[in-house]
Amino acid sequence: MPEPKKNREDYLYVKDTENFTEEFSDEHKFYDPTPKNLSEHLEEIRNRLIIVSLILSIIFFLSFSYSEFLIKLLEKQAPNGSSFFQLKPGELLFSSFKVAAFTSLIFSSPVISLQLFSFLKPGLKQNEYKIIKIISYSVPVLLFSGVLFAYYCILPPLLSFLLGFNSEVIESRYGIEHFINLCISILMISGVCFQIPVLIITLAACKLITVKQLLAAWRYVTVLAFTGAALLTPTPDPFTMSILALAILGLYFGTALSISLFKL
């Protein structure tokens, strides 16, 4: 008995069904519907924390062994003729610990971000996977960029202003602990401020903000950028505050442009 011929409506129905199935499978490509109990989640968290702790420890001990080199890198940004000394016993030792801890946190950030992303990945759908992947890669890159920006663009003028002020009148000598605390705070503040694109991308992905709204609020953003820079920088000089504020504005408008171009 010959098979009945399919009419146009049947053909379109089959094609639409295939397209829907393909789109559904792509959307749930990374989604794992298999439920896990609490013990399995805790086991996975424990394993990932062990990996992060191991990497942090290795980088910390390596950084501590090269702490003299790292401290000299910071002293290099001070004005010529600056001298540093210990005000109390163990001050250099504790400063070395702080530098090593800060360095280990910065260089371990890609591993921390990767482990967090890997933990979330099975529960993500295609559109969620895309956004979280961008964020997980952006966080360490922006953190590195913020630290390098502060090291080369903020620390030299800041230290020249603070340490070189009226240097011809008196001879200035500085405690190494206070100097290290100042440098680390500036580097960390800059690294955190460079995470602004991550916040904006997250809000845009959640449909809480649009590019039009971002651009329309430029006056408020400018005021907030300079106010925030004034509050975050631990020194009163306007030059350092202006550099950080302009960097924040550049990140803000650059992120808005990226969202518009790449349709995030």
XYZ file of N, CA, C and O in Angstrom, residues 133-231:
396
model
N 30.591 32.957 31.566
C 31.923 32.707 31.006
C 32.667 34.020 30.771
O 33.855 34.144 31.095
N 31.965 35.009 30.211
C 32.578 36.320 29.988
C 33.018 36.935 31.311
O 34.130 37.465 31.433
N 32.157 36.834 32.316
C 32.469 37.412 33.626
C 33.657 36.701 34.270
O 34.568 37.346 34.815
N 33.668 35.364 34.216
C 34.746 34.605 34.865
C 36.101 34.882 34.231
O 37.131 34.867 34.917
N 36.125 35.135 32.921
C 37.381 35.485 32.262
C 37.756 36.951 32.493
O 38.935 37.300 32.529
N 36.741 37.791 32.653
C 36.999 39.225 32.785
C 37.542 39.599 34.155
O 38.376 40.509 34.264
N 37.080 38.929 35.206
C 37.459 39.308 36.568
C 38.987 39.299 36.769
O 39.561 40.317 37.190
N 39.702 38.202 36.484
C 41.160 38.248 36.695
C 41.873 39.204 35.753
O 42.842 39.861 36.156
N 41.392 39.300 34.503
C 42.032 40.214 33.545
C 41.893 41.662 34.019
O 42.865 42.440 33.999
N 40.701 42.032 34.463
C 40.483 43.393 34.950
C 41.240 43.650 36.253
O 41.714 44.769 36.491
N 41.358 42.622 37.085
C 42.119 42.770 38.335
C 43.589 43.039 38.035
O 44.201 43.959 38.611
N 44.176 42.262 37.131
C 45.553 42.496 36.707
C 45.702 43.898 36.114
O 46.662 44.610 36.423
N 44.753 44.273 35.263
C 44.823 45.583 34.603
C 44.758 46.713 35.620
O 45.488 47.712 35.501
N 43.884 46.574 36.620
C 43.767 47.601 37.643
C 45.037 47.756 38.463
O 45.465 48.875 38.768
N 45.657 46.623 38.805
C 46.901 46.674 39.595
C 48.027 47.300 38.777
O 48.787 48.150 39.280
N 48.148 46.910 37.509
C 49.197 47.479 36.653
C 48.951 48.970 36.407
O 49.903 49.761 36.379
N 47.687 49.339 36.229
C 47.361 50.754 36.036
C 47.766 51.575 37.256
O 48.347 52.660 37.125
N 47.470 51.063 38.446
C 47.835 51.783 39.668
C 49.354 51.856 39.830
O 49.888 52.890 40.246
N 50.040 50.774 39.487
C 51.495 50.729 39.665
C 52.199 51.745 38.761
O 53.140 52.437 39.198
N 51.758 51.837 37.520
C 52.455 52.695 36.561
C 51.862 54.108 36.453
O 52.587 55.042 36.097
N 50.586 54.276 36.755
C 49.936 55.568 36.519
C 49.541 56.315 37.788
O 49.403 57.541 37.749
N 49.326 55.592 38.885
C 48.874 56.258 40.112
C 49.984 56.370 41.148
O 50.189 57.449 41.741
N 50.715 55.293 41.375
C 51.747 55.320 42.416
C 52.842 56.365 42.179
O 53.202 57.093 43.120
N 53.417 56.485 40.972
C 54.508 57.469 40.801
C 54.112 58.895 41.155
O 54.804 59.544 41.963
N 53.005 59.449 40.596
C 52.658 60.823 41.000
C 52.221 60.932 42.455
O 52.476 61.951 43.110
N 51.559 59.882 42.955
C 51.120 59.912 44.349
C 52.309 59.959 45.298
O 52.366 60.794 46.219
N 53.287 59.077 45.075
C 54.451 59.034 45.950
C 55.327 60.271 45.777
O 55.945 60.738 46.738
N 55.376 60.796 44.563
C 56.147 62.027 44.350
C 55.540 63.188 45.125
O 56.265 64.029 45.674
N 54.219 63.230 45.177
C 53.547 64.296 45.917
C 53.744 64.141 47.422
O 54.053 65.107 48.128
N 53.572 62.894 47.917
C 53.626 62.676 49.357
C 55.050 62.669 49.901
O 55.341 63.296 50.928
N 55.938 61.968 49.205
C 57.290 61.793 49.723
C 58.238 62.898 49.277
O 59.264 63.123 49.920
N 57.890 63.564 48.192
C 58.783 64.606 47.691
C 58.384 66.009 48.085
O 59.048 66.968 47.693
N 57.305 66.133 48.864
C 56.839 67.470 49.251
C 57.833 68.120 50.210
O 58.137 67.582 51.281
N 58.364 69.295 49.798
C 59.333 70.047 50.604
C 60.529 69.181 51.020
O 61.037 69.288 52.143
N 60.970 68.323 50.107
C 62.105 67.453 50.440
C 63.404 68.223 50.593
O 64.366 67.732 51.212
N 63.460 69.469 50.014
C 64.686 70.260 50.151
C 64.757 70.953 51.511
O 65.806 71.438 51.907
N 63.649 70.965 52.237
C 63.634 71.628 53.547
C 64.122 70.683 54.634
O 64.938 71.051 55.486
N 63.598 69.452 54.628
C 63.976 68.475 55.640
C 64.348 67.156 54.966
O 63.960 66.886 53.819
N 65.070 66.352 55.674
C 65.401 65.004 55.183
C 64.313 64.049 55.667
O 64.057 63.946 56.869
N 63.679 63.390 54.728
C 62.553 62.513 55.055
C 62.988 61.052 55.014
O 63.669 60.620 54.090
N 62.575 60.335 56.054
C 62.774 58.880 56.106
C 61.438 58.259 56.492
O 60.708 58.808 57.321
N 61.131 57.123 55.898
C 59.783 56.579 56.012
C 59.822 55.148 56.544
O 60.700 54.354 56.179
N 58.857 54.819 57.404
C 58.723 53.458 57.891
C 58.249 52.537 56.775
O 57.311 52.868 56.038
N 58.884 51.392 56.659
C 58.591 50.487 55.550
C 57.171 49.941 55.633
O 56.516 49.731 54.610
N 56.654 49.734 56.839
C 55.311 49.176 56.984
C 54.247 50.149 56.475
O 53.326 49.747 55.753
N 54.373 51.412 56.830
C 53.410 52.408 56.364
C 53.482 52.556 54.847
O 52.451 52.723 54.178
N 54.690 52.500 54.302
C 54.854 52.616 52.851
C 54.201 51.438 52.130
O 53.487 51.619 51.141
N 54.431 50.220 52.631
C 53.851 49.022 52.006
C 52.332 49.053 52.127
O 51.606 48.711 51.167
N 51.820 49.458 53.277
C 50.361 49.532 53.450
C 49.737 50.517 52.453
O 48.669 50.247 51.886
N 50.392 51.653 52.248
C 49.889 52.650 51.302
C 49.872 52.090 49.880
O 48.866 52.210 49.164
N 50.968 51.459 49.473
C 51.061 50.921 48.114
C 50.036 49.814 47.876
O 49.345 49.793 46.839
N 49.910 48.894 48.827
C 48.972 47.782 48.659
C 47.537 48.293 48.616
O 46.712 47.800 47.819
N 47.222 49.282 49.448
C 45.855 49.813 49.447
C 45.524 50.470 48.112
O 44.419 50.292 47.580
N 46.468 51.209 47.536
C 46.238 51.848 46.237
C 46.070 50.792 45.145
O 45.158 50.885 44.297
N 46.917 49.788 45.144
C 46.832 48.731 44.130
C 45.518 47.964 44.244
O 44.871 47.651 43.228
N 45.098 47.671 45.469
C 43.857 46.916 45.669
C 42.633 47.747 45.289
O 41.695 47.232 44.662
N 42.630 49.024 45.669
C 41.508 49.892 45.320
C 41.353 49.986 43.808
O 40.241 49.898 43.263
N 42.460 50.146 43.111
C 42.407 50.220 41.654
C 41.912 48.905 41.053
O 41.095 48.912 40.122
N 42.378 47.770 41.580
C 41.921 46.479 41.075
C 40.439 46.267 41.275
O 39.747 45.720 40.395
N 39.922 46.718 42.424
C 38.480 46.581 42.691
C 37.676 47.507 41.787
O 36.627 47.125 41.253
N 38.154 48.745 41.606
C 37.437 49.691 40.742
C 37.381 49.201 39.301
O 36.415 49.494 38.583
N 38.371 48.448 38.883
C 38.382 47.935 37.518
C 37.382 46.785 37.325
O 37.260 46.271 36.206
N 36.682 46.400 38.380
C 35.629 45.385 38.251
C 34.281 45.995 37.870
O 33.284 45.275 37.755
N 34.249 47.300 37.667
C 32.997 47.961 37.288
C 32.371 47.355 36.032
O 31.151 47.171 35.970
N 33.141 47.025 34.975
C 32.526 46.383 33.808
C 31.791 45.085 34.135
O 30.761 44.782 33.521
N 32.299 44.325 35.098
C 31.634 43.079 35.484
C 30.254 43.374 36.046
O 29.262 42.700 35.713
N 30.169 44.394 36.899
C 28.880 44.780 37.479
C 27.905 45.247 36.399
O 26.726 44.854 36.390
N 28.401 46.057 35.464
C 27.524 46.581 34.417
C 27.048 45.463 33.495
O 25.865 45.409 33.118
N 27.933 44.555 33.117
C 27.547 43.434 32.244
C 26.516 42.549 32.933
O 25.560 42.081 32.308
N 26.690 42.334 34.235
C 25.728 41.511 34.979
C 24.351 42.164 34.981
O 23.331 41.505 34.749
N 24.301 43.469 35.239
C 23.023 44.183 35.241
C 22.385 44.184 33.854
O 21.163 44.026 33.716
N 23.211 44.339 32.804
C 22.678 44.325 31.449
C 22.165 42.940 31.064
O 21.132 42.811 30.394
N 22.862 41.895 31.493
C 22.419 40.532 31.192
C 21.112 40.194 31.887
O 20.302 39.418 31.369
N 20.900 40.767 33.048
C 19.650 40.553 33.793
C 18.531 41.495 33.339
O 17.456 41.518 33.963
N 18.791 42.266 32.285
C 17.795 43.193 31.730
C 17.377 44.269 32.741
O 16.259 44.785 32.691
N 18.282 44.603 33.646
C 17.989 45.637 34.636
C 18.433 47.016 34.177
O 18.064 48.021 34.784
N 19.246 47.040 33.110
C 19.748 48.319 32.611
C 20.035 48.172 31.121
O 20.351 47.075 30.645
N 19.925 49.256 30.390
C 20.177 49.257 28.955
C 21.285 50.252 28.621
O 21.659 51.094 29.444
N 21.797 50.150 27.389
C 22.848 51.068 26.953
C 22.333 52.506 26.946
O 23.060 53.437 27.323
N 21.097 52.682 26.544
C 20.499 54.018 26.528
C 20.472 54.624 27.919
O 20.779 55.812 28.112
N 20.125 53.817 28.915
C 20.099 54.303 30.294
C 21.505 54.609 30.796
O 21.721 55.572 31.538
N 22.474 53.774 30.403
C 23.859 54.008 30.811
C 24.379 55.336 30.283
O 25.032 56.100 31.008
N 24.110 55.612 29.019
C 24.594 56.855 28.421
C 23.823 58.073 28.937
O 24.395 59.160 29.063
N 22.540 57.882 29.229
C 21.732 59.011 29.715
C 22.152 59.459 31.112
O 21.925 60.617 31.492
N 22.781 58.571 31.863
C 23.154 58.887 33.252
C 24.594 59.380 33.379
O 25.172 59.335 34.466
N 25.180 59.888 32.279
C 26.603 60.227 32.299
C 26.927 61.335 33.303
O 28.008 61.340 33.896
N 26.009 62.274 33.517
C 26.288 63.357 34.472
C 26.400 62.806 35.889
O 27.326 63.158 36.635
N 25.452 61.957 36.269
C 25.477 61.365 37.611
C 26.695 60.465 37.789
O 27.314 60.447 38.859
N 27.027 59.732 36.727
C 28.182 58.830 36.801
C 29.470 59.615 36.982
O 30.359 59.210 37.749
N 29.583 60.744 36.302
C 30.785 61.573 36.434
C 30.954 62.086 37.860
O 32.050 62.035 38.439
N 29.862 62.575 38.430
C 29.915 63.066 39.815
C 30.264 61.918 40.773
O 31.110 62.074 41.668
N 29.621 60.768 40.575
C 29.889 59.621 41.452
C 31.317 59.118 41.293
O 31.933 58.677 42.274
N 31.855 59.159 40.073
C 33.223 58.696 39.845
C 34.229 59.546 40.613
O 35.124 59.021 41.296
N 34.085 60.871 40.549
C 35.022 61.746 41.252
C 34.796 61.697 42.767
O 35.756 61.745 43.540
N 33.539 61.565 43.184
C 33.264 61.449 44.620
C 33.821 60.144 45.174
O 34.454 60.125 46.235
N 33.574 59.050 44.448
C 34.093 57.758 44.888
C 35.601 57.721 44.909
O 36.213 57.169 45.830
N 36.249 58.313 43.895
C 37.708 58.357 43.863
C 38.259 59.153 45.033
O 39.279 58.797 45.630
N 37.576 60.250 45.391
C 38.018 61.064 46.533
C 37.903 60.296 47.839
O 38.743 60.432 48.738
N 36.862 59.477 47.963
C 36.666 58.703 49.196
C 37.591 57.491 49.262
O 38.026 57.098 50.352
